[in-house]
Amino acid sequence: MPRSTHQFTPKVITANALLEGDVVYLTERDCWTRDLREAALLTDEADAELRLLQAEAQTGVVVGAYLAEMAAGTHGPEPVHFRERFRRNGPSNYLHGKQERI
Amino acid sequence: MYAYSEFDKSFLASRNAQFRAQVERRIAGHLSEDEFKPLRLMNGVYLQLHAYMLRVAIPYGTLNSAQMEMLARLAEKYDKGYGHFTTRQNIQYNWPELRDIPDMLDDLERVNMHAIQTSGNTIRNVTADHFAGAAADEIADTRPVAELIRQWSTDHPEFQFLPRKFKVAVTGSPNDRAVTRAHDIGLRMVERDGTAGFEVIIGGGLGRTPMLGKVIADFVPREDLLPYLEAIVSVYNLLGRRDNKYKARIKITVHENGLEKIRALVEERFGAIKARFSGIDQQILKSIEASFAPPAFKKSDTAIFEESRAKDPVFRSWADTNLHPHKAEGYSIVTVSLKAHGATPGDASGAQMRVLADIAKRFGHDELRISHEQNVILPHVHQSHLPDVHGILKRHGLASANIGLISDIIACPGMDYCALATARSIPIAQQIATRFDDLKLEHDIGALKIKISGCINACGHHHVAHIGILGLDRAGQESYQITLGGDHTETAAIGERAGPGFSSAQIIPAIERLIAAYLEMRLSEDETFIQSYRRLGMAPFKAALYPEKAQENAA
Ligand code: HEM
Ligand code: SF4
């Protein structure tokens, strides 16, 4: 793949848990959390791509790992796009995604 | 009602055991996700935004009370207490854990239900008029034919890897309640010289390239139907494009090759295979028909219905809106709205499902239906029982008198659940319903179909809505595009785009302007929204949607 010249924007690695399907995020210590605030915000492109490969290899733990754009917030990473906001919060029609815990 | 034969039972049991083993191997790490995904999809298991989803087929929308009770049990035991009924007469569970799904399938098996071919490039759950076997206007009950098609298509060896998914809908009434022209194959029962056969429509579909189906044969006798269908699907199987998934549906095959060529190929194939069917299908059909024999309708006094209607305005409003004429004297078809104002269209709690099962048992000849409009039908209720039925429904939040009205909205799961979504659809439906309920305008507005999809795949049928709403992602914001003039009935039409999209804050006021314009322009209270639209065309409605533009043009 040609190296792009664009600036790399911060990202987290996210996926769904194999057993429950829950949204999960990769932490600094390479384990998975259900709380976005605990996710590692990756700012270096090479590092992000390498860690994504490692995450994808964990097929017995997670499904569909990808890099999701985030911004640094006061309490950890914050979604940039609304899709990631919904993934973090759970559905808006019932209070039983993760809103209950936020 | 059709009960599984020994063959059906052992087929399903072995299929469920097979899938259980596949799930175990996936969890144990012996199958990768790439290997497992097609297997789970063949059994109706998706991975959505927040969880797995299990899609269970409700063939031709028909259920008995034991089946509905089982759906309730699954909702409570494996989900968060509810299920979502969809436009394809399926129920979707949004929160099962992977480990539990084989148990869910075993539970379903006990009541003759399954999730096979609710996904993947196969012939999907056959949908039918939800009033079949009950409606006063039908030629005949089409469910025996739908069941025959289900048996023929389930695990059909030639049709497990079609170019793309394949959807069949059947109606037995000239008033098309099954949206036959938006299906890969639509079947409309027609009569010729006193015998019933089918008009066969192919190449309809929604999604990113909406198309209405075209008539490939105006009359196929009933005994030729299965070989004729087999001929269509096998021609499509060879000709359909596998190089581009957006061009793989039969609608594109018909469009690219022309109806004439497809018809000639189908006729040729039909001639070659017809003999193989040798009437066995007709013997099977005979025995299926016996299991769909109409219930023993009773004859009794309906005075209490008229009395209640006269003295209780709430009952009257419900009866006038939610009942439909039945073929048997003294009976009505009851549509139970799953669209309480502000609720999620199509969702029912386990408790509500139990109540519905109980009503069906006590007052409804043990039958229930799911409509593509995401409501539940009690097809056979004697009018003397209607006041009781209404009373029970009221106590469980199921008595909304809004069938066919502005709040009877179809909405797909959208970005609240679906991984493919580009915007949410449920909250828009909730807001429209509550807004017009607050304005107390719903009954004044009258018949109106609003349908909402959360992406271009059009699962919410927005193309065939009077007012269609499509949720998109525009520069990182949810944006809603309006189409007008669609029609899902026998006069099917694809709606026309009105103009630029609206933000989630602007969409409800935009709909309000549209409705206000209609109320002002209609000739009388009898002229419905779609009739006004057909009379006046897009322009005045567009002006209402985009007042600034209209002013600019006037200046
Ligand atoms: C996990 C959730 C879902 C996924 C992944 C999904 C996927 C899709 C896709 C990809 C298409 C476009 C097919 C094409 O154009 O070739 C489609 C169409 C459609 N889906 Fe869904 N869908 C989902 C949920 C639903 C639900 C909940 C319903 C019923 C409310 C539904 C009913 C339909 C219908 C009616 C169409 C349009 C008719 C057609 O052209 O096939 N789907 N779906
Ligand atoms: S229309 Fe799009 S968002 Fe809605 S259910 Fe279908 S795929 Fe999902």
XYZ file of C-alpha atoms and ligand atoms in Angstrom:
708
model
C 0.000 0.000 0.000
C 1.412 3.428 -0.829
C 2.191 5.455 2.248
C -0.258 8.280 2.397
C 0.973 11.765 2.986
C -2.062 12.763 5.021
C -1.684 13.370 8.704
C -2.628 10.420 10.875
C -5.547 11.239 13.161
C -5.766 9.507 16.576
C -7.579 6.170 16.670
C -8.526 3.347 18.968
C -8.798 -0.318 18.112
C -12.314 -1.605 18.529
C -14.150 -4.863 17.822
C -17.006 -7.003 19.107
C -16.462 -9.648 21.771
C -16.770 -13.137 20.317
C -19.117 -14.539 22.953
C -21.425 -11.641 23.841
C -20.995 -9.452 20.784
C -20.320 -6.461 23.080
C -18.356 -3.508 21.750
C -14.797 -3.716 23.067
C -11.704 -1.534 22.856
C -8.009 -2.346 23.118
C -6.188 -0.884 26.113
C -2.551 0.190 26.518
C -1.792 -3.207 28.000
C -3.238 -5.055 25.030
C -6.282 -6.385 26.759
C -9.906 -5.598 25.913
C -12.196 -3.256 27.801
C -15.888 -2.408 27.387
C -15.230 1.147 28.528
C -14.005 3.512 25.845
C -12.378 5.745 28.461
C -9.893 2.966 29.157
C -8.939 2.464 25.520
C -5.478 3.258 24.191
C -5.526 6.300 21.916
C -3.046 5.532 19.174
C -1.358 8.496 17.572
C 1.343 6.792 15.533
C 0.242 5.195 12.285
C 2.817 2.394 12.181
C 2.077 1.482 15.786
C -1.669 1.505 15.120
C -1.359 -0.772 12.109
C 0.872 -3.226 13.914
C -1.447 -3.392 16.901
C -4.436 -3.835 14.616
C -2.758 -6.864 13.052
C -2.176 -8.286 16.516
C -5.779 -7.576 17.493
C -7.113 -9.201 14.341
C -5.122 -12.293 15.174
C -7.094 -12.716 18.412
C -9.926 -14.468 16.605
C -10.836 -16.498 19.668
C -11.603 -13.344 21.653
C -12.926 -10.694 19.292
C -14.565 -10.320 15.880
C -14.105 -7.620 13.265
C -11.336 -5.461 14.756
C -10.795 -2.073 13.104
C -9.342 1.354 13.741
C -11.902 3.966 14.782
C -11.170 7.648 14.761
C -11.261 9.307 18.191
C -10.270 12.613 19.757
C -8.492 13.038 23.068
C -11.025 14.078 25.713
C -10.704 14.903 29.388
C -11.835 11.366 30.292
C -10.055 9.460 27.583
C -10.871 8.992 23.908
C -14.050 10.578 22.537
C -15.767 9.462 19.303
C -15.424 11.753 16.326
C -18.190 10.139 14.285
C -21.758 9.490 15.461
C -21.544 5.804 14.615
C -18.843 5.358 17.230
C -20.879 7.434 19.660
C -23.780 4.990 19.257
C -21.463 2.028 19.554
C -20.174 3.444 22.813
C -23.604 4.365 24.177
C -25.824 1.548 22.984
C -29.184 2.003 21.238
C -31.104 5.225 21.797
C -34.570 3.666 22.010
C -33.975 1.742 25.236
C -31.748 2.440 28.201
C -30.061 -0.885 28.199
C -27.004 -0.628 26.138
C -24.299 0.852 28.164
C -26.009 4.143 28.938
C -27.066 2.588 32.221
C -23.477 2.425 33.298
C -22.288 5.768 31.962
C -52.134 -24.815 10.551
C -49.263 -26.737 9.011
C -47.512 -29.103 11.431
C -44.062 -30.477 10.654
C -43.865 -33.933 9.146
C -41.375 -36.515 10.424
C -39.093 -35.499 7.580
C -39.235 -31.812 8.561
C -38.547 -32.721 12.187
C -35.536 -34.885 11.587
C -34.140 -32.434 9.049
C -34.381 -29.604 11.550
C -32.984 -31.623 14.427
C -29.919 -32.615 12.446
C -29.459 -29.091 11.139
C -29.606 -27.678 14.686
C -27.151 -30.272 15.961
C -24.818 -29.386 13.116
C -24.971 -25.693 13.963
C -24.451 -26.401 17.678
C -21.242 -28.209 16.795
C -20.149 -25.321 14.582
C -20.707 -22.820 17.396
C -18.730 -25.014 19.771
C -15.881 -25.268 17.306
C -15.906 -21.509 16.825
C -15.780 -20.889 20.570
C -13.046 -23.464 21.025
C -11.019 -21.692 18.344
C -11.148 -24.467 15.721
C -13.040 -22.267 13.287
C -11.946 -18.763 12.342
C -14.493 -15.992 11.926
C -14.031 -16.169 8.165
C -14.952 -19.844 8.254
C -17.754 -19.397 10.744
C -19.507 -16.346 9.302
C -21.157 -18.047 6.306
C -22.241 -20.886 8.595
C -23.856 -18.598 11.136
C -25.526 -16.559 8.392
C -27.083 -19.724 6.988
C -28.728 -20.071 10.378
C -29.953 -16.522 10.755
C -27.198 -15.264 13.080
C -25.838 -11.770 12.395
C -23.359 -9.678 14.311
C -24.773 -6.186 14.665
C -23.438 -3.034 16.315
C -23.801 -4.048 19.949
C -24.516 -7.752 19.928
C -25.441 -10.799 17.913
C -28.860 -10.888 16.318
C -30.948 -13.973 15.624
C -33.516 -13.690 12.847
C -36.312 -16.242 13.087
C -38.616 -16.933 10.162
C -42.365 -16.706 10.550
C -43.325 -18.354 7.268
C -46.097 -16.411 5.502
C -46.506 -14.538 8.776
C -48.597 -17.249 10.446
C -48.234 -18.305 14.091
C -50.292 -20.240 16.598
C -50.430 -19.364 20.276
C -47.840 -21.963 21.307
C -45.383 -20.469 18.844
C -46.062 -16.941 20.035
C -45.548 -18.102 23.612
C -42.217 -19.564 22.612
C -41.208 -16.278 20.991
C -42.076 -14.607 24.302
C -40.008 -17.130 26.214
C -36.973 -16.546 24.010
C -37.340 -12.786 24.479
C -37.306 -13.189 28.233
C -34.778 -15.960 28.587
C -32.134 -14.989 26.049
C -32.836 -11.386 25.158
C -33.679 -8.233 27.082
C -37.379 -8.995 27.275
C -38.544 -8.106 23.784
C -38.355 -8.973 20.106
C -38.555 -6.944 16.909
C -41.008 -7.918 14.160
C -39.761 -6.986 10.713
C -41.075 -6.118 7.255
C -40.227 -9.617 6.067
C -42.433 -11.351 8.597
C -39.475 -12.365 10.698
C -38.723 -11.700 14.345
C -35.291 -10.473 15.311
C -33.719 -10.894 18.734
C -31.176 -8.164 19.292
C -29.217 -9.419 22.293
C -28.526 -13.145 22.319
C -25.111 -14.442 23.309
C -23.404 -16.728 20.841
C -23.328 -19.627 23.301
C -27.112 -19.477 23.795
C -28.152 -19.453 20.163
C -28.119 -23.247 19.672
C -30.441 -23.532 22.696
C -32.727 -20.914 21.188
C -32.882 -22.891 17.962
C -33.717 -26.064 19.877
C -36.495 -24.239 21.711
C -37.861 -23.021 18.393
C -37.704 -26.495 16.953
C -40.125 -27.670 19.624
C -42.793 -25.404 18.139
C -41.950 -26.051 14.478
C -39.906 -22.909 13.943
C -36.421 -22.163 12.703
C -34.008 -19.531 11.406
C -32.882 -21.311 8.261
C -32.553 -19.214 5.105
C -33.343 -16.002 6.919
C -30.017 -14.797 5.593
C -27.516 -15.554 2.868
C -27.894 -15.912 -0.883
C -30.790 -18.308 -0.730
C -34.539 -18.205 -1.177
C -35.643 -16.381 1.945
C -38.716 -16.661 4.118
C -41.757 -16.609 1.827
C -44.023 -13.738 2.778
C -47.764 -13.540 2.216
C -50.774 -11.337 2.659
C -51.182 -11.162 6.442
C -54.961 -11.394 6.005
C -54.715 -14.635 3.995
C -57.470 -17.092 4.817
C -59.556 -14.387 6.433
C -59.965 -11.397 4.108
C -63.332 -10.839 2.482
C -61.661 -9.719 -0.731
C -59.436 -12.724 -1.434
C -59.862 -15.380 -4.104
C -58.364 -18.101 -1.942
C -56.007 -18.647 0.985
C -52.496 -18.564 -0.502
C -50.735 -20.031 2.509
C -50.850 -23.639 1.248
C -48.986 -22.505 -1.860
C -46.613 -20.443 0.286
C -45.951 -23.522 2.443
C -45.338 -25.591 -0.682
C -42.825 -22.980 -1.842
C -41.194 -23.027 1.576
C -40.775 -26.802 1.457
C -39.468 -26.688 -2.096
C -37.000 -23.875 -1.386
C -35.720 -25.013 2.010
C -32.343 -26.642 1.566
C -32.968 -26.862 -2.197
C -29.576 -28.219 -3.349
C -29.415 -26.113 -6.501
C -30.334 -22.872 -4.783
C -28.065 -22.610 -1.731
C -25.564 -20.343 -3.473
C -27.558 -18.020 -5.670
C -25.909 -14.852 -6.982
C -27.763 -12.968 -4.213
C -30.643 -13.236 -1.752
C -34.000 -14.124 -3.259
C -37.354 -13.049 -1.892
C -40.791 -14.348 -2.794
C -44.147 -12.850 -1.791
C -47.645 -14.180 -2.438
C -51.069 -12.588 -2.366
C -54.459 -14.118 -3.003
C -56.327 -10.861 -3.163
C -56.596 -8.171 -5.835
C -55.759 -5.710 -3.052
C -52.058 -6.368 -2.726
C -51.049 -6.384 0.923
C -47.824 -8.303 0.346
C -45.934 -5.698 -1.738
C -45.525 -8.305 -4.481
C -44.013 -5.842 -6.952
C -41.051 -5.148 -4.665
C -39.953 -8.785 -4.550
C -37.657 -10.929 -6.678
C -40.754 -12.974 -7.421
C -44.233 -11.726 -6.659
C -47.211 -14.033 -7.070
C -50.747 -12.699 -7.396
C -53.563 -15.145 -7.495
C -55.900 -14.512 -10.417
C -58.832 -16.409 -11.869
C -59.245 -17.527 -15.442
C -62.354 -19.357 -16.581
C -63.246 -20.047 -12.990
C -59.936 -21.635 -11.990
C -57.318 -19.993 -9.835
C -53.769 -19.557 -11.033
C -51.013 -17.015 -10.587
C -49.800 -13.902 -12.265
C -46.021 -14.152 -11.908
C -44.049 -10.959 -11.430
C -40.253 -10.904 -11.425
C -37.444 -8.469 -10.907
C -38.872 -6.202 -8.249
C -36.664 -5.024 -5.419
C -35.798 -2.039 -3.298
C -32.290 -1.305 -2.050
C -29.980 1.041 -3.918
C -31.670 0.468 -7.293
C -35.380 0.284 -6.602
C -37.407 -1.393 -9.314
C -40.969 -2.584 -9.640
C -41.446 -6.147 -10.773
C -42.603 -6.958 -14.293
C -45.156 -9.557 -15.305
C -43.340 -12.521 -16.827
C -46.463 -14.669 -17.095
C -49.987 -13.415 -16.708
C -51.426 -16.806 -15.846
C -49.626 -19.879 -14.567
C -52.012 -22.660 -13.511
C -51.543 -23.778 -9.945
C -50.201 -27.186 -10.903
C -47.442 -25.557 -12.991
C -46.362 -23.080 -10.379
C -43.487 -24.966 -8.757
C -41.767 -26.019 -12.010
C -42.274 -22.473 -13.280
C -40.627 -21.008 -10.173
C -37.828 -23.531 -10.409
C -37.304 -22.465 -14.029
C -37.073 -18.789 -13.056
C -34.639 -19.381 -10.224
C -32.416 -21.657 -12.272
C -32.287 -19.192 -15.176
C -31.338 -16.498 -12.656
C -28.797 -18.795 -11.032
C -26.936 -19.092 -14.336
C -27.445 -15.601 -15.672
C -27.307 -13.503 -12.498
C -24.091 -11.565 -12.014
C -21.648 -12.787 -9.436
C -18.973 -10.205 -10.239
C -20.689 -7.299 -8.516
C -22.919 -7.682 -5.511
C -24.783 -4.490 -6.350
C -25.748 -5.940 -9.716
C -26.493 -9.437 -8.532
C -30.207 -9.282 -7.758
C -32.634 -10.620 -10.349
C -33.965 -7.098 -10.885
C -30.643 -6.235 -12.553
C -30.576 -9.541 -14.481
C -34.005 -8.704 -15.902
C -32.999 -5.109 -16.546
C -29.775 -6.021 -18.351
C -31.087 -8.957 -20.375
C -34.585 -7.707 -21.020
C -37.800 -9.366 -19.962
C -38.296 -11.027 -23.368
C -35.040 -12.919 -23.248
C -35.606 -14.012 -19.653
C -39.124 -15.130 -20.495
C -37.897 -17.223 -23.423
C -35.214 -18.866 -21.273
C -37.684 -19.544 -18.488
C -40.195 -21.093 -20.896
C -37.498 -23.294 -22.339
C -36.311 -24.419 -18.936
C -39.879 -24.919 -17.774
C -40.505 -27.214 -20.723
C -37.447 -29.242 -19.838
C -38.174 -29.752 -16.135
C -41.941 -29.821 -15.921
C -42.166 -33.563 -16.369
C -39.892 -34.124 -13.379
C -42.475 -32.657 -11.049
C -44.934 -35.340 -12.178
C -47.691 -34.200 -9.879
C -46.026 -35.161 -6.590
C -46.002 -31.520 -5.624
C -49.762 -31.449 -6.201
C -50.275 -34.401 -3.873
C -48.197 -32.631 -1.249
C -50.185 -29.457 -1.836
C -53.429 -31.370 -1.234
C -52.268 -32.535 2.155
C -50.953 -29.081 3.037
C -54.309 -27.598 2.085
C -56.038 -29.856 4.565
C -53.967 -28.391 7.384
C -55.049 -24.878 6.395
C -58.751 -25.701 6.487
C -60.663 -22.694 7.807
C -61.590 -22.838 11.504
C -65.133 -23.720 12.502
C -66.612 -20.239 12.422
C -69.457 -19.811 14.852
C -72.707 -18.047 14.228
C -73.906 -15.859 17.023
C -75.303 -12.515 17.884
C -73.144 -9.403 17.336
C -75.384 -6.907 19.130
C -72.871 -6.303 21.904
C -70.346 -5.104 19.336
C -72.754 -2.473 18.005
C -73.749 -1.455 21.521
C -70.159 -0.979 22.621
C -69.408 0.905 19.476
C -72.305 3.251 20.139
C -71.502 3.981 23.753
C -67.709 3.841 24.051
C -65.893 6.382 21.838
C -62.473 4.854 22.567
C -63.684 1.463 21.440
C -65.355 2.991 18.402
C -62.211 4.791 17.345
C -60.220 1.574 17.665
C -62.856 -0.521 15.888
C -63.151 1.963 13.028
C -59.401 2.092 12.541
C -58.034 -1.367 13.374
C -60.678 -3.764 12.026
C -60.908 -5.186 8.533
C -63.802 -7.062 6.845
C -63.710 -10.825 7.293
C -65.022 -13.395 4.848
C -67.160 -15.068 7.521
C -70.299 -13.351 8.679
C -70.045 -11.825 12.142
C -66.237 -11.941 12.171
C -63.576 -9.260 11.930
C -59.850 -9.208 11.308
C -58.153 -7.331 14.144
C -54.870 -5.547 13.584
C -53.069 -5.031 16.878
C -50.832 -2.016 16.580
C -47.211 -2.400 17.671
C -46.875 1.340 17.120
C -47.941 2.893 20.410
C -47.031 6.577 20.116
C -43.381 6.921 21.038
C -42.656 3.186 21.065
C -40.263 1.384 18.735
C -42.215 0.251 15.645
C -42.480 -3.533 15.556
C -41.211 -4.216 19.072
C -43.241 -6.366 21.442
C -42.311 -7.343 24.971
C -42.471 -10.947 26.100
C -45.473 -10.047 28.258
C -47.274 -8.527 25.280
C -46.552 -11.583 23.146
C -48.075 -13.768 25.873
C -51.158 -11.588 26.047
C -51.565 -11.868 22.285
C -51.124 -15.632 22.422
C -53.726 -15.809 25.148
C -56.237 -13.699 23.202
C -55.674 -15.887 20.145
C -56.379 -18.965 22.240
C -59.498 -17.610 23.879
C -61.016 -15.495 21.123
C -59.127 -16.082 17.910
C -59.208 -19.738 16.821
C -55.587 -19.972 17.974
C -54.220 -17.960 15.075
C -51.934 -14.956 14.834
C -50.232 -13.202 11.968
C -47.338 -10.824 11.625
C -47.751 -8.162 8.954
C -44.992 -6.684 6.843
C -46.107 -3.432 8.380
C -44.755 -4.692 11.710
C -48.085 -5.241 13.419
C -49.759 -8.352 14.827
C -53.013 -9.631 13.376
C -55.750 -11.666 15.033
C -57.283 -12.957 11.802
C -60.479 -14.509 13.120
C -62.274 -12.730 15.949
C -66.028 -12.961 16.330
C -67.453 -9.477 16.717
C -69.167 -10.359 19.983
C -65.688 -10.780 21.501
C -64.281 -7.497 20.250
C -65.122 -5.431 23.345
C -63.349 -8.016 25.550
C -60.385 -8.218 23.226
C -60.096 -4.446 23.142
C -60.242 -4.286 26.936
C -57.378 -6.747 27.298
C -55.296 -5.016 24.647
C -55.830 -1.684 26.387
C -54.463 -2.986 29.653
C -51.248 -4.031 27.932
C -50.527 -0.978 25.848
C -51.689 -2.698 22.674
C -54.852 -0.780 21.851
C -53.462 2.128 19.804
C -56.109 3.076 17.244
C -53.688 4.058 14.511
C -53.595 1.396 11.798
C -52.923 2.986 8.418
C -52.414 6.407 9.988
C -49.383 8.666 10.275
C -47.972 6.937 13.366
C -48.310 3.431 11.871
C -44.763 3.788 10.614
C -42.463 1.110 9.255
C -38.956 1.671 10.564
C -35.929 -0.547 10.138
C -33.556 -0.976 13.114
C -31.220 1.692 11.713
C -28.096 2.752 13.533
C -29.513 1.841 16.907
C -28.748 -1.793 16.028
C -27.711 -2.378 12.440
C -24.046 -2.482 11.481
C -24.763 -1.330 7.930
C -26.749 1.752 8.898
C -25.793 5.273 7.917
C -28.239 6.922 10.353
C -30.869 6.046 12.943
C -34.466 5.426 11.966
C -36.253 4.446 15.195
C -36.000 7.855 16.928
C -37.403 9.580 13.836
C -40.417 7.248 13.886
C -40.864 7.851 17.616
C -40.744 11.614 17.207
C -43.171 11.742 14.286
C -45.650 9.570 16.194
C -45.488 11.603 19.400
C -45.535 14.946 17.599
C -48.739 14.229 15.658
C -50.304 12.611 18.699
C -49.642 15.818 20.630
C -51.187 17.842 17.833
C -54.226 15.493 17.907
C -54.201 15.570 14.122
C -53.701 11.888 13.371
C -57.292 10.933 12.571
C -57.886 14.178 10.727
C -54.888 13.498 8.461
C -56.220 10.045 7.679
C -54.615 7.310 5.602
C -50.885 7.860 5.228
C -47.852 5.612 4.962
C -44.534 6.781 6.317
C -41.646 4.322 6.023
C -38.105 4.872 7.240
C -34.827 3.150 6.348
C -31.493 3.754 8.029
C -29.495 3.239 4.850
C -29.774 2.731 1.124
C -30.563 -0.986 1.555
C -34.149 0.095 2.124
C -35.196 -2.566 4.621
C -37.787 -0.059 5.861
C -39.454 0.061 2.385
C -39.067 3.850 2.161
C -39.219 3.768 -1.657
C -42.827 2.573 -1.604
C -44.047 4.963 1.103
C -46.301 7.934 0.533
C -43.655 9.763 2.534
C -40.362 7.883 2.537
C -37.480 8.822 4.794
C -33.950 7.627 4.154
C -31.263 8.210 6.767
C -27.822 9.034 5.412
C -24.458 10.168 6.670
C -23.707 13.606 5.236
C -20.304 14.915 6.295
C -20.459 13.142 9.615
C -24.034 14.187 10.464
C -27.240 12.176 10.292
C -29.224 13.495 7.357
C -32.709 12.502 6.208
C -33.839 12.480 2.615
C -37.539 12.590 1.778
C -39.210 10.792 -1.120
C -42.844 11.362 -2.018
C -45.506 9.487 -3.910
C -44.425 5.886 -3.391
C -47.091 3.207 -3.161
C -46.821 -0.354 -1.836
C -50.167 -1.688 -3.073
C -51.464 -3.089 -6.378
C -50.871 0.406 -7.805
C -47.223 0.199 -6.731
C -44.924 3.141 -7.381
C -41.428 4.191 -6.404
C -41.338 7.528 -4.606
C -39.590 10.546 -6.063
C -36.850 12.394 -4.208
C -38.063 15.762 -2.987
C -34.723 17.532 -2.603
C -31.772 17.941 -0.245
C -31.816 16.116 3.084
C -32.757 17.453 6.512
C -30.763 17.219 9.718
C -32.218 15.221 12.602
C -33.385 18.511 14.146
C -35.045 19.674 10.901
C -36.758 16.497 9.772
C -39.786 16.580 12.105
C -40.632 20.242 11.317
C -40.225 19.393 7.618
C -42.774 16.571 7.910
C -45.074 18.951 9.776
C -44.890 21.508 6.960
C -45.619 18.784 4.455
C -48.705 17.642 6.345
C -49.914 21.191 6.913
C -49.653 21.809 3.171
C -51.634 18.660 2.457
C -54.377 19.569 4.942
C -54.686 22.954 3.311
C -54.668 21.713 -0.274
C -56.868 18.639 -0.069
C -60.218 18.942 -1.804
C -62.080 17.403 1.107
C -61.485 15.216 4.106
C -61.967 12.244 1.824
C -58.969 13.039 -0.326
C -56.008 11.176 1.146
C -52.425 12.408 1.115
C -51.475 10.178 -1.787
C -54.527 11.254 -3.790
C -53.645 14.912 -3.262
C -50.091 14.182 -4.296
C -51.230 12.459 -7.464
C -53.559 15.313 -8.318
C -51.126 18.136 -7.580
C -47.720 16.597 -8.266
C -44.472 17.284 -6.459
C -44.280 21.078 -6.785
C -46.550 22.338 -3.986
C -45.208 19.727 -1.563
C -41.663 20.649 -2.450
C -42.498 24.279 -1.829
C -43.752 23.337 1.633
C -40.606 21.374 2.382
C -38.227 24.080 1.188
C -39.944 27.413 1.905
C -36.728 29.454 1.465
C -36.214 28.011 -2.009
C -39.815 28.725 -2.922
C -39.387 32.341 -1.872
C -36.148 32.712 -3.811
C -37.863 31.456 -6.921
C -40.760 33.831 -6.432
C -38.461 36.814 -5.967
C -28.818 -6.941 10.616
C -29.782 -6.310 10.047
C -29.969 -6.262 8.542
C -29.056 -6.387 7.530
C -27.585 -6.664 7.649
C -29.786 -6.202 6.293
C -29.199 -6.201 5.042
C -29.850 -5.865 3.894
C -29.234 -5.584 2.630
C -27.743 -5.629 2.370
C -30.221 -5.273 1.744
C -30.059 -4.852 0.294
C -30.143 -6.012 -0.568
C -29.922 -5.678 -2.004
O -30.266 -4.574 -2.462
O -29.425 -6.557 -2.713
C -31.470 -5.389 2.444
C -32.718 -5.199 1.875
C -33.893 -5.414 2.559
N -34.026 -5.875 3.855
Fe -32.566 -5.951 5.203
N -31.090 -6.029 6.573
C -31.241 -6.061 7.933
C -32.406 -5.927 8.628
C -33.639 -5.966 8.039
C -34.853 -5.813 8.746
C -34.973 -5.598 10.244
C -35.838 -5.926 7.832
C -37.307 -5.823 8.087
C -37.769 -4.763 8.790
C -35.237 -6.125 6.548
C -35.925 -6.256 5.343
C -35.361 -5.944 4.143
C -36.122 -5.534 2.993
C -37.637 -5.489 2.900
C -35.199 -5.184 1.998
C -35.510 -4.564 0.655
C -36.068 -5.494 -0.317
C -35.017 -6.067 -1.189
O -34.706 -5.473 -2.225
O -34.507 -7.114 -0.817
N -33.901 -6.153 6.714
N -31.219 -5.758 3.751
S -32.038 -0.332 5.778
Fe -29.907 -0.306 6.277
S -29.945 0.381 8.399
Fe -31.972 -0.345 7.976
S -31.880 -2.487 8.646
Fe -31.476 -2.418 6.433
S -29.301 -2.471 6.321
Fe -29.806 -1.848 8.390
